[in-house]
Amino acid sequence: MTDPMSALPTAVQWSHVLLAPRLRAGDIVVDATAGNGHDSLFLAKAVLPRGHVFVFDLQAAAIESTRQRLDDSGFSSDQGLTLIHAGHEEMSARIPAEFHGRIKVIMFNLGFLPGGDKNVITRTGTTMSALAQATALIAEDGILTVVAYPGHEGGDEEGSAIEAWMQTLSSTEFEVQKLAFLNFRATTPFVMWLRKRSARPPHTRPASD
Ligand SMILES: C[S@@+](CC[C@H](N)C(=O)[O-])C[C@H]1O[C@@H](n2cnc3c(N)ncnc32)[C@H](O)[C@@H]1O
């Protein structure tokens, strides 16, 4: 049997591998798609209790599942955790203005709730709106991760739309990469991630004589 520890990371595993060394206790972070709370728990462990985790999901069942998972690990709403039962397209309006521009990481793990209603999926229009908001909400050196699932109906179009949009982002403002299996089925999930670059130091004029 293949040792799972020697297999290359899946898309979800990649998102954690990429973020883990960048997260610090005290960071402000967002899980844009709570689902069953695995990503929220990963973020909570990295940044709480000094930081803040905002969590979004359209479905009450996902918010409850995430609340339970976090609660089981000792994380609660009075300690820097805000669970928001709303679409991530409301991100700018729902996250208090004092946090705008200070967010270190925003994670998107698209698709449907595992074990839940497979008809409730992330949709290209609202995902694109949320991603545009997310690029404004993150701090300099802030990171967005997106795990895309081309295997379900609409997922291929959604992943392609995100990739096409990311390719248009200014390379002086953002760095963007994609991680995908090259020899698996085209429906295999993949990761895109983006870093907001630091503003350049002000141009220094040559000293006048
Ligand atoms: C693949 S699951 C997320 C998995 C999750 N991050 C975890 O660690 O278990 C995708 C989730 O996105 C949610 N979703 C769908 N549309 C959404 C939207 N517009 N805003 C926020 N969440 C949405 C679904 O309800 C579902 O729970």
CSV table of N, CA and C and ligand atoms in Angstrom, one decimal, residues 12 16 31-42 55-63 65-66 69 84-91 107-114 117 120-123 126-127 130 147 149 152 158, ligand 1:
chain,number,residue,atom,x,y,z
A,12,VAL,N,-6.1,20.8,-0.9
A,12,VAL,CA,-6.4,21.3,0.4
A,12,VAL,C,-5.2,21.3,1.3
A,16,HIS,N,-2.8,24.5,3.3
A,16,HIS,CA,-2.3,24.6,4.6
A,16,HIS,C,-0.7,24.7,4.6
A,31,ASP,N,-11.8,32.8,7.0
A,31,ASP,CA,-12.2,31.5,6.2
A,31,ASP,C,-13.5,31.9,5.5
A,32,ALA,N,-13.4,32.1,4.2
A,32,ALA,CA,-14.5,32.5,3.4
A,32,ALA,C,-15.5,31.5,3.1
A,33,THR,N,-15.2,30.2,3.4
A,33,THR,CA,-16.1,29.1,3.1
A,33,THR,C,-16.0,28.1,4.3
A,34,ALA,N,-16.8,28.2,5.3
A,34,ALA,CA,-16.6,27.4,6.5
A,34,ALA,C,-16.7,25.9,6.3
A,35,GLY,N,-17.7,25.5,5.6
A,35,GLY,CA,-17.9,24.0,5.4
A,35,GLY,C,-18.0,23.3,6.7
A,36,ASN,N,-17.1,22.3,6.9
A,36,ASN,CA,-17.1,21.6,8.2
A,36,ASN,C,-16.1,22.1,9.1
A,37,GLY,N,-15.5,23.2,8.8
A,37,GLY,CA,-14.6,23.9,9.8
A,37,GLY,C,-13.2,23.4,9.9
A,38,HIS,N,-12.7,22.6,8.9
A,38,HIS,CA,-11.3,22.1,9.0
A,38,HIS,C,-10.4,23.3,8.8
A,39,ASP,N,-10.7,24.2,7.8
A,39,ASP,CA,-9.8,25.3,7.5
A,39,ASP,C,-9.9,26.3,8.7
A,40,SER,N,-11.1,26.5,9.2
A,40,SER,CA,-11.3,27.5,10.3
A,40,SER,C,-10.4,27.0,11.5
A,41,LEU,N,-10.4,25.7,11.8
A,41,LEU,CA,-9.7,25.2,12.9
A,41,LEU,C,-8.2,25.4,12.7
A,42,PHE,N,-7.7,25.1,11.5
A,42,PHE,CA,-6.3,25.3,11.1
A,42,PHE,C,-5.9,26.8,11.4
A,55,VAL,N,-15.3,33.9,9.9
A,55,VAL,CA,-15.7,32.7,9.2
A,55,VAL,C,-17.1,33.0,8.5
A,56,PHE,N,-17.1,32.7,7.2
A,56,PHE,CA,-18.4,32.9,6.5
A,56,PHE,C,-18.9,31.6,5.9
A,57,ASP,N,-20.2,31.4,5.9
A,57,ASP,CA,-20.8,30.4,5.1
A,57,ASP,C,-22.3,30.7,4.9
A,58,LEU,N,-22.8,30.4,3.7
A,58,LEU,CA,-24.2,30.6,3.3
A,58,LEU,C,-25.1,29.7,4.1
A,59,GLN,N,-24.6,28.6,4.5
A,59,GLN,CA,-25.5,27.5,5.1
A,59,GLN,C,-25.4,27.5,6.6
A,60,ALA,N,-26.5,27.5,7.3
A,60,ALA,CA,-26.5,27.4,8.7
A,60,ALA,C,-25.9,26.1,9.2
A,61,ALA,N,-26.1,25.0,8.4
A,61,ALA,CA,-25.5,23.7,8.8
A,61,ALA,C,-24.0,23.8,8.8
A,62,ALA,N,-23.4,24.5,7.9
A,62,ALA,CA,-21.9,24.7,7.9
A,62,ALA,C,-21.4,25.5,9.0
A,63,ILE,N,-22.1,26.6,9.3
A,63,ILE,CA,-21.7,27.4,10.5
A,63,ILE,C,-21.8,26.6,11.8
A,65,SER,N,-21.6,23.3,12.1
A,65,SER,CA,-20.6,22.3,12.1
A,65,SER,C,-19.2,22.9,12.4
A,66,THR,N,-19.0,24.1,11.9
A,66,THR,CA,-17.7,24.7,12.2
A,66,THR,C,-17.7,25.2,13.7
A,69,ARG,N,-16.9,22.2,15.8
A,69,ARG,CA,-15.5,21.7,15.6
A,69,ARG,C,-14.5,22.7,16.4
A,84,ILE,N,-20.0,34.0,10.7
A,84,ILE,CA,-21.0,34.9,10.1
A,84,ILE,C,-21.8,34.0,9.1
A,85,HIS,N,-23.1,33.9,9.4
A,85,HIS,CA,-24.0,33.1,8.5
A,85,HIS,C,-24.4,34.0,7.3
A,86,ALA,N,-23.6,34.1,6.3
A,86,ALA,CA,-23.8,35.0,5.2
A,86,ALA,C,-22.8,34.6,4.1
A,87,GLY,N,-23.2,35.0,2.9
A,87,GLY,CA,-22.3,34.8,1.7
A,87,GLY,C,-21.0,35.6,1.8
A,88,HIS,N,-19.9,35.1,1.4
A,88,HIS,CA,-18.6,35.8,1.4
A,88,HIS,C,-18.7,37.1,0.5
A,89,GLU,N,-19.7,37.1,-0.4
A,89,GLU,CA,-19.8,38.4,-1.2
A,89,GLU,C,-20.2,39.6,-0.3
A,90,GLU,N,-20.5,39.3,1.0
A,90,GLU,CA,-20.8,40.4,1.9
A,90,GLU,C,-19.6,40.7,2.8
A,91,MET,N,-18.5,40.2,2.4
A,91,MET,CA,-17.3,40.3,3.2
A,91,MET,C,-16.9,41.7,3.7
A,107,MET,N,-8.9,32.5,3.1
A,107,MET,CA,-8.9,31.2,2.5
A,107,MET,C,-10.3,31.0,1.8
A,108,PHE,N,-10.3,30.5,0.6
A,108,PHE,CA,-11.5,30.1,-0.1
A,108,PHE,C,-11.3,28.6,-0.5
A,109,ASN,N,-12.3,27.8,0.0
A,109,ASN,CA,-12.3,26.4,-0.4
A,109,ASN,C,-13.6,26.2,-1.0
A,110,LEU,N,-13.7,26.2,-2.3
A,110,LEU,CA,-14.9,26.3,-3.1
A,110,LEU,C,-15.7,25.0,-3.1
A,111,GLY,N,-16.9,25.1,-3.8
A,111,GLY,CA,-17.7,23.9,-4.1
A,111,GLY,C,-18.8,23.8,-3.0
A,112,PHE,N,-19.1,22.5,-2.7
A,112,PHE,CA,-20.2,22.2,-1.8
A,112,PHE,C,-19.8,21.7,-0.4
A,113,LEU,N,-20.7,21.7,0.5
A,113,LEU,CA,-20.5,21.2,1.8
A,113,LEU,C,-20.4,19.7,1.8
A,114,PRO,N,-19.2,19.1,2.1
A,114,PRO,CA,-19.1,17.6,2.2
A,114,PRO,C,-20.1,17.0,3.2
A,117,ASP,N,-25.8,19.5,1.3
A,117,ASP,CA,-26.6,19.6,0.1
A,117,ASP,C,-25.7,20.0,-1.1
A,120,VAL,N,-26.1,23.3,-3.1
A,120,VAL,CA,-25.6,24.6,-2.6
A,120,VAL,C,-24.1,24.7,-2.8
A,121,ILE,N,-23.7,25.4,-3.9
A,121,ILE,CA,-22.3,25.4,-4.2
A,121,ILE,C,-21.9,26.9,-4.4
A,122,THR,N,-20.6,27.1,-4.3
A,122,THR,CA,-20.1,28.5,-4.6
A,122,THR,C,-20.4,28.7,-6.1
A,123,ARG,N,-20.7,30.0,-6.4
A,123,ARG,CA,-21.1,30.4,-7.8
A,123,ARG,C,-20.1,31.4,-8.3
A,126,THR,N,-20.7,35.3,-7.4
A,126,THR,CA,-20.4,35.8,-6.0
A,126,THR,C,-19.0,35.5,-5.6
A,127,THR,N,-18.4,34.4,-6.1
A,127,THR,CA,-17.0,34.1,-5.8
A,127,THR,C,-16.1,35.2,-6.3
A,130,ALA,N,-16.4,38.3,-4.2
A,130,ALA,CA,-15.8,38.1,-2.9
A,130,ALA,C,-14.2,38.2,-3.1
A,147,VAL,N,-8.9,27.0,-3.2
A,147,VAL,CA,-9.0,25.7,-3.7
A,147,VAL,C,-10.2,25.5,-4.6
A,149,TYR,N,-12.5,23.3,-7.5
A,149,TYR,CA,-13.0,22.0,-7.8
A,149,TYR,C,-13.6,21.9,-9.2
A,152,HIS,N,-17.2,19.3,-10.4
A,152,HIS,CA,-18.7,19.3,-10.4
A,152,HIS,C,-19.2,20.4,-11.3
A,158,GLU,N,-16.0,28.1,-12.9
A,158,GLU,CA,-15.6,29.0,-11.7
A,158,GLU,C,-14.1,29.0,-11.6
B,1,LIG,C1,-15.8,22.7,0.2
B,1,LIG,S1,-16.8,23.5,1.4
B,1,LIG,C2,-15.6,24.3,2.4
B,1,LIG,C3,-14.8,23.3,3.2
B,1,LIG,C4,-14.3,23.9,4.5
B,1,LIG,N1,-13.4,25.1,4.3
B,1,LIG,C5,-13.7,22.9,5.5
B,1,LIG,O1,-12.5,23.1,5.9
B,1,LIG,O2,-14.4,22.0,5.8
B,1,LIG,C6,-17.5,24.8,0.5
B,1,LIG,C7,-18.5,25.6,1.4
B,1,LIG,O3,-18.8,26.9,0.7
B,1,LIG,C8,-20.1,27.3,1.1
B,1,LIG,N2,-20.6,28.3,0.2
B,1,LIG,C9,-21.2,28.2,-0.9
B,1,LIG,N3,-21.5,29.5,-1.4
B,1,LIG,C10,-21.0,30.4,-0.5
B,1,LIG,C11,-21.0,31.8,-0.4
B,1,LIG,N4,-21.5,32.6,-1.4
B,1,LIG,N5,-20.4,32.3,0.7
B,1,LIG,C12,-19.9,31.6,1.6
B,1,LIG,N6,-19.9,30.2,1.6
B,1,LIG,C13,-20.4,29.6,0.5
B,1,LIG,C14,-20.9,26.0,1.1
B,1,LIG,O4,-22.0,26.1,1.9
B,1,LIG,C15,-19.9,25.0,1.7
B,1,LIG,O5,-20.1,24.8,3.1
